[in-house]
PDB file of C-alpha atoms in Angstrom:
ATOM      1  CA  UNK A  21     -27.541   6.119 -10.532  1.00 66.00           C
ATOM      2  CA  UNK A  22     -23.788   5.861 -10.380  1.00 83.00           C
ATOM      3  CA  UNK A  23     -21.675   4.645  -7.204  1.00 84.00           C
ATOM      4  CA  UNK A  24     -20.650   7.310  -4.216  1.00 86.00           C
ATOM      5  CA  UNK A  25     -18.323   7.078  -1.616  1.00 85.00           C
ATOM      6  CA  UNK A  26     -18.538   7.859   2.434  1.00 84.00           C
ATOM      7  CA  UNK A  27     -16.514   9.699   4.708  1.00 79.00           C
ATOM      8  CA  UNK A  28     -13.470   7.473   4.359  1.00 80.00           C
ATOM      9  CA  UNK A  29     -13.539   6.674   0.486  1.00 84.00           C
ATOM     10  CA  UNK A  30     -14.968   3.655   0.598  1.00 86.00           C
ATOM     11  CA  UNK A  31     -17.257   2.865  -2.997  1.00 87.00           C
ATOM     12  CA  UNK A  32     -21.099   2.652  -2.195  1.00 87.00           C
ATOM     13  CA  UNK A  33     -22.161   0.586  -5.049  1.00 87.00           C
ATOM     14  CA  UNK A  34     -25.228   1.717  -6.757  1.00 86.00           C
ATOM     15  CA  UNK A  35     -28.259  -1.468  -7.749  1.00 85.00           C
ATOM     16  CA  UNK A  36     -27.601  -3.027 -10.683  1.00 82.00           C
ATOM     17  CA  UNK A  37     -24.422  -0.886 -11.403  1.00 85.00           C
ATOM     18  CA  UNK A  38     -22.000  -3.448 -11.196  1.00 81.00           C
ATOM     19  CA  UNK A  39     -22.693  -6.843 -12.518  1.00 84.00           C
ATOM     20  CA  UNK A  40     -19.542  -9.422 -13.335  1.00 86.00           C
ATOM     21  CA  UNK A  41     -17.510  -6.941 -11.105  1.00 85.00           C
ATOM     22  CA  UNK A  42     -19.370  -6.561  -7.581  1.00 82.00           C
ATOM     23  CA  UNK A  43     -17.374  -9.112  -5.783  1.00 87.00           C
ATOM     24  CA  UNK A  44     -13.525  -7.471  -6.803  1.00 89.00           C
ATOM     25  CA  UNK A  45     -14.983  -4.511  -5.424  1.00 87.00           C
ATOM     26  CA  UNK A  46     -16.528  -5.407  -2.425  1.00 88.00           C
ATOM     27  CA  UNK A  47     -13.413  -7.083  -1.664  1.00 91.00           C
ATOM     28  CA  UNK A  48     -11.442  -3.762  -2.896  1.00 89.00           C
ATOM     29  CA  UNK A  49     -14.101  -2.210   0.153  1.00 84.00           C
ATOM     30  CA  UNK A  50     -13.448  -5.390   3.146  1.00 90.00           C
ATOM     31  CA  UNK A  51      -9.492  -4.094   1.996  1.00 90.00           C
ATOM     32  CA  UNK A  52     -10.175  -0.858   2.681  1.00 88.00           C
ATOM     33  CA  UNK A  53     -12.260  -1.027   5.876  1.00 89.00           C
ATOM     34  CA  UNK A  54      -9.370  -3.320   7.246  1.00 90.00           C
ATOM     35  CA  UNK A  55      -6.750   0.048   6.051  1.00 88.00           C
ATOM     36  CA  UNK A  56      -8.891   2.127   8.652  1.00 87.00           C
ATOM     37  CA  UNK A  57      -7.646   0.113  11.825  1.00 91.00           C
ATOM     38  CA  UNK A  58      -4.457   0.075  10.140  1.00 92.00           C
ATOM     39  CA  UNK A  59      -1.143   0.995  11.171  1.00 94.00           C
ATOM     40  CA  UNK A  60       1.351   3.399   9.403  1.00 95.00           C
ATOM     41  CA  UNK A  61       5.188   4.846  10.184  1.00 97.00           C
ATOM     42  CA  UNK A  62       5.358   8.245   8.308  1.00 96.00           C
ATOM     43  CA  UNK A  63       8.511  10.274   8.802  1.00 96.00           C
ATOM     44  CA  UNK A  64       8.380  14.023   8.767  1.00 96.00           C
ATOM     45  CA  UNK A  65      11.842  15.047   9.550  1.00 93.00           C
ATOM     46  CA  UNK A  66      12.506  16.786   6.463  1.00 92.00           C
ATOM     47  CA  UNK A  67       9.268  17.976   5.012  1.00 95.00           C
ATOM     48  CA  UNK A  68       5.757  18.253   6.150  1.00 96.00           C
ATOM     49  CA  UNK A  69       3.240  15.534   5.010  1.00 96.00           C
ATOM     50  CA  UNK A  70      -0.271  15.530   3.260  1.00 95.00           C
ATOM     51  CA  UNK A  71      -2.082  12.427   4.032  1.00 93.00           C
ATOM     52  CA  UNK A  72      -4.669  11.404   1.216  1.00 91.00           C
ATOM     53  CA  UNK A  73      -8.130   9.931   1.483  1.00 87.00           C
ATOM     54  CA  UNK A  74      -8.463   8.484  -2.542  1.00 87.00           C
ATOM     55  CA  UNK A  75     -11.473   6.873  -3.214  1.00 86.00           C
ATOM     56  CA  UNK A  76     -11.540   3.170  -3.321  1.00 86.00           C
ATOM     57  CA  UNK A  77      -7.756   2.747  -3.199  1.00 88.00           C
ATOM     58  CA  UNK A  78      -5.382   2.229  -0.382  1.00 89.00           C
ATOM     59  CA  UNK A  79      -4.284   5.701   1.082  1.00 89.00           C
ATOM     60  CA  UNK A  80      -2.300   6.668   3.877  1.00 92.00           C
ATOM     61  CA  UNK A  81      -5.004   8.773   5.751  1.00 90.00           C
ATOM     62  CA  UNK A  82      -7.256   5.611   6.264  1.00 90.00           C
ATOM     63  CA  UNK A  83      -4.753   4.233   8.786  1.00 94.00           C
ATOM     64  CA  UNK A  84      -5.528   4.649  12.077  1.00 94.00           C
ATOM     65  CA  UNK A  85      -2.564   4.781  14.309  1.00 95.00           C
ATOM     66  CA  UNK A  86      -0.064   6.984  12.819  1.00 96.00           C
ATOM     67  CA  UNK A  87       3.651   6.793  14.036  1.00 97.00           C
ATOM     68  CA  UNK A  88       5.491   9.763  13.213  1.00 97.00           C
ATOM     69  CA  UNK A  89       9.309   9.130  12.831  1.00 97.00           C
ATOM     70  CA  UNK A  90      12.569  11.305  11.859  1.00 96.00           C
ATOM     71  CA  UNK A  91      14.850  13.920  13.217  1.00 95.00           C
ATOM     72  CA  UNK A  92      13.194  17.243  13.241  1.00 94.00           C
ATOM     73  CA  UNK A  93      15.175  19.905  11.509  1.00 91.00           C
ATOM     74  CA  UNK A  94      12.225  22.419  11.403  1.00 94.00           C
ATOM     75  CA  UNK A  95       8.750  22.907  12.875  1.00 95.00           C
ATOM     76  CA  UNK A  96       6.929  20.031  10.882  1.00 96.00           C
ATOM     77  CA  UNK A  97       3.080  19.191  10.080  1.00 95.00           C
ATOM     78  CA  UNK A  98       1.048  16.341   9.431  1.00 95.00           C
ATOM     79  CA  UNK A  99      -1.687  17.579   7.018  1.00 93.00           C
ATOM     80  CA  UNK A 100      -5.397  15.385   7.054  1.00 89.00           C
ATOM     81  CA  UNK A 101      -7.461  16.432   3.761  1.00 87.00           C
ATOM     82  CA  UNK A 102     -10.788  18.106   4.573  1.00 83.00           C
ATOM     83  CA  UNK A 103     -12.877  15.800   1.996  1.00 81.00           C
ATOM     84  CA  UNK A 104     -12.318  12.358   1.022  1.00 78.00           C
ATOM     85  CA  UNK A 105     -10.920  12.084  -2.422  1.00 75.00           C
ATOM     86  CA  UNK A 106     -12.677  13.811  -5.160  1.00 73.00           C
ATOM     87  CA  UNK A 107     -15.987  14.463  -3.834  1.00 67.00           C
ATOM     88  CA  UNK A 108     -17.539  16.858  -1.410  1.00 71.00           C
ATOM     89  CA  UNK A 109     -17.393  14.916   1.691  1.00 74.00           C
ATOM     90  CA  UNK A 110     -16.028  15.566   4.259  1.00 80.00           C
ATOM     91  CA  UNK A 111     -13.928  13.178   6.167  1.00 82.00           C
ATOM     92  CA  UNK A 112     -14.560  12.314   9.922  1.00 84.00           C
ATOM     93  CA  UNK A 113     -12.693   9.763  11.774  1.00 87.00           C
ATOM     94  CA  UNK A 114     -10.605   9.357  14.841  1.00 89.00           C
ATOM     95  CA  UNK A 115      -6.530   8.632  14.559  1.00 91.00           C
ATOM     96  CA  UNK A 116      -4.205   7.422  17.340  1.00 93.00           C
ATOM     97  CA  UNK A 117      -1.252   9.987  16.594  1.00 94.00           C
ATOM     98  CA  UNK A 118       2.708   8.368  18.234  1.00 94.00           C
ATOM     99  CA  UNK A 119       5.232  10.457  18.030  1.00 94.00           C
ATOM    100  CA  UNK A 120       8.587   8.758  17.908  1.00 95.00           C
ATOM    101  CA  UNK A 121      10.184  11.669  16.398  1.00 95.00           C
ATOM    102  CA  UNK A 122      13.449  12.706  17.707  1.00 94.00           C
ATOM    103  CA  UNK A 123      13.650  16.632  19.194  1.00 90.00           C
ATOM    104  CA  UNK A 124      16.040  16.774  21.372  1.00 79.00           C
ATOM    105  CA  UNK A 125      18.126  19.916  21.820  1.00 79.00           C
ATOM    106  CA  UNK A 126      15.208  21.631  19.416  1.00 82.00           C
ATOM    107  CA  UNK A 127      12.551  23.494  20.053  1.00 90.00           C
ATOM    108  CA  UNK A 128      10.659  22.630  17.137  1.00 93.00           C
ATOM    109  CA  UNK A 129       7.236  21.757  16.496  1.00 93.00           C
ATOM    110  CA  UNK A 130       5.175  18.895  15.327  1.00 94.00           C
ATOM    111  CA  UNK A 131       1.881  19.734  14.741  1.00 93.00           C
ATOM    112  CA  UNK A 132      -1.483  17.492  13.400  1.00 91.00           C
ATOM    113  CA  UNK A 133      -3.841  19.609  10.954  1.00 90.00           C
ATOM    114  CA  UNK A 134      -6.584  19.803   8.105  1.00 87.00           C
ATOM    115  CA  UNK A 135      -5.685  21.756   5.144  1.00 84.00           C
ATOM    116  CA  UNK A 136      -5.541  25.664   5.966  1.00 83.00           C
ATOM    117  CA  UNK A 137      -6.502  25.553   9.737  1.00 85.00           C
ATOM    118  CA  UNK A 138      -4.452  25.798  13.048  1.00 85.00           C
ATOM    119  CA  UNK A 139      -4.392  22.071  14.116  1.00 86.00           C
ATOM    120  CA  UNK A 140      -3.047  20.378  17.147  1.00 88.00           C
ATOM    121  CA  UNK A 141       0.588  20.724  18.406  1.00 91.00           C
ATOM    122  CA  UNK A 142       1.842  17.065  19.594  1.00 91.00           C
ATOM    123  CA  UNK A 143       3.897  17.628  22.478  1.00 89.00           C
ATOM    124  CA  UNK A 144       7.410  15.453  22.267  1.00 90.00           C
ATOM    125  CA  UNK A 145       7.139  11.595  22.322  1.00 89.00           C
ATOM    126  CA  UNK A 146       3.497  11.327  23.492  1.00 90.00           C
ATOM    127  CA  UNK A 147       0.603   9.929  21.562  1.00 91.00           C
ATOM    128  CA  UNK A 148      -2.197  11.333  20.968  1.00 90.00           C
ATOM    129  CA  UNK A 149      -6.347  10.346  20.236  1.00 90.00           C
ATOM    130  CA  UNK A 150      -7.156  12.418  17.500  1.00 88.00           C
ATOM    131  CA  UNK A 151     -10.368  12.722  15.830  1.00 87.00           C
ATOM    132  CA  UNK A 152     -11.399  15.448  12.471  1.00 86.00           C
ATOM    133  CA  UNK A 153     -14.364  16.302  12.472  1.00 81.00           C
ATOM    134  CA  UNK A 154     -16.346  18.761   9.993  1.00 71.00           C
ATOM    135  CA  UNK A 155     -18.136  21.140  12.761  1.00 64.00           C
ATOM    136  CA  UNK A 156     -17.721  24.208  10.762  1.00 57.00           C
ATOM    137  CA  UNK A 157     -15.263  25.403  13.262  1.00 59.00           C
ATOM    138  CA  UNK A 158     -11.879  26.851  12.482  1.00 57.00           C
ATOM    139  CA  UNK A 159     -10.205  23.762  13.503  1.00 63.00           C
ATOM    140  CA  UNK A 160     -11.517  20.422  12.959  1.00 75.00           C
ATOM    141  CA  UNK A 161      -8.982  18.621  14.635  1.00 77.00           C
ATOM    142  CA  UNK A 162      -9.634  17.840  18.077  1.00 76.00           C
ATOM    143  CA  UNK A 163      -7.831  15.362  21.156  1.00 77.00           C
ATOM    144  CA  UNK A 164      -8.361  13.935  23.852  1.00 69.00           C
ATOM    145  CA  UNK A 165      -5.353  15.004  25.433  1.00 62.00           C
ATOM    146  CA  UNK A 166      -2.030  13.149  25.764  1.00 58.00           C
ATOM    147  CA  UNK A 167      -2.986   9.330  26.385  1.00 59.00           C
ATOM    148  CA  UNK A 168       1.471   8.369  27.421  1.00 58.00           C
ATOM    149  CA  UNK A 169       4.235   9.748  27.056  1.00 59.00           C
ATOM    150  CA  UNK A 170       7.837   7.246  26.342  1.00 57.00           C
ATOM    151  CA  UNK A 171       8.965   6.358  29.699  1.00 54.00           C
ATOM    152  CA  UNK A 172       5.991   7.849  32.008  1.00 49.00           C
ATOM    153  CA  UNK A 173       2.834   6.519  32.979  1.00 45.00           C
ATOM    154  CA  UNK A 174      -0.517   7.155  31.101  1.00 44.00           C
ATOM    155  CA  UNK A 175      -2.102  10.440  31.420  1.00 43.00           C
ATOM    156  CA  UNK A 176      -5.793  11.642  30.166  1.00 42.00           C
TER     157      UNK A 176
END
């Protein structure tokens, strides 16, 4: 029986499948359970972004706080993947969204998606709890509501 992978790409290792190499990759695995508390800076000002979930590699949608940086010059996305790497699963898992993005004098959008559904539109300099989910529903990102806002006290 060969090795899967869960909801965040991470290699379940099958008995008996991996003998001289099971320690390099359960230390590939401690690696990338340590990505998913992880921090990234992504910035979007001049294209929208596709996050990937690769199976047992580092990848930019494991992180969990996001900060989103650039000057907007047009509405702008940050795209999740529905299924983590090449395999049917789909991902769940919560992200802490900041956007440091600069808007001002714009009226553009940033917005927080899966592939091919309507998302969540991050209102200016505020960060966000995020969390995809696969419920079937027509968006599977959903938030808690705006946790601060630069300059203003916390709001839920």
């Amino acid at each position: 029986m060969p090795s899967t992978y869960n909801r965040l790409g991470i290699q379940l290792m099958a008995t008996g499948e991996n003998a001289g190499t099971w320690g390099t990759k359960t230390n590939t695995n401690l690696d990338l359970i340590a990505e998913t508390w992880g921090w990234i800076s992504i910035d979007v000002a001049s294209a929208d972004v596709t996050l990937a979930m690769t199976d047992g590699a580092a990848a930019n949608g494991r992180n969990f706080i996001i900060e989103l940086t650039g000057t907007l010059d047009a509405n702008r996305a940050l795209i999740s993947p529905k299924t983590a790497g090449t395999g049917p699963v789909a991902i769940e898992k919560a992200f802490l969204v900041l956007d440091k993005t600069n808007r001002s004098g714009s009226n553009f959008t940033l917005t927080f998606k899966t592939t091919g559904e309507t998302g969540v539109v991050i209102p200016p300099n505020s960060n966000i709890f995020c969390y995809q989910t696969d419920d079937g529903s027509t968006n599977d990102i959903y938030t808690s509501g705006m946790l601060s806002t630069r300059g203003s006290s916390a709001t839920l």
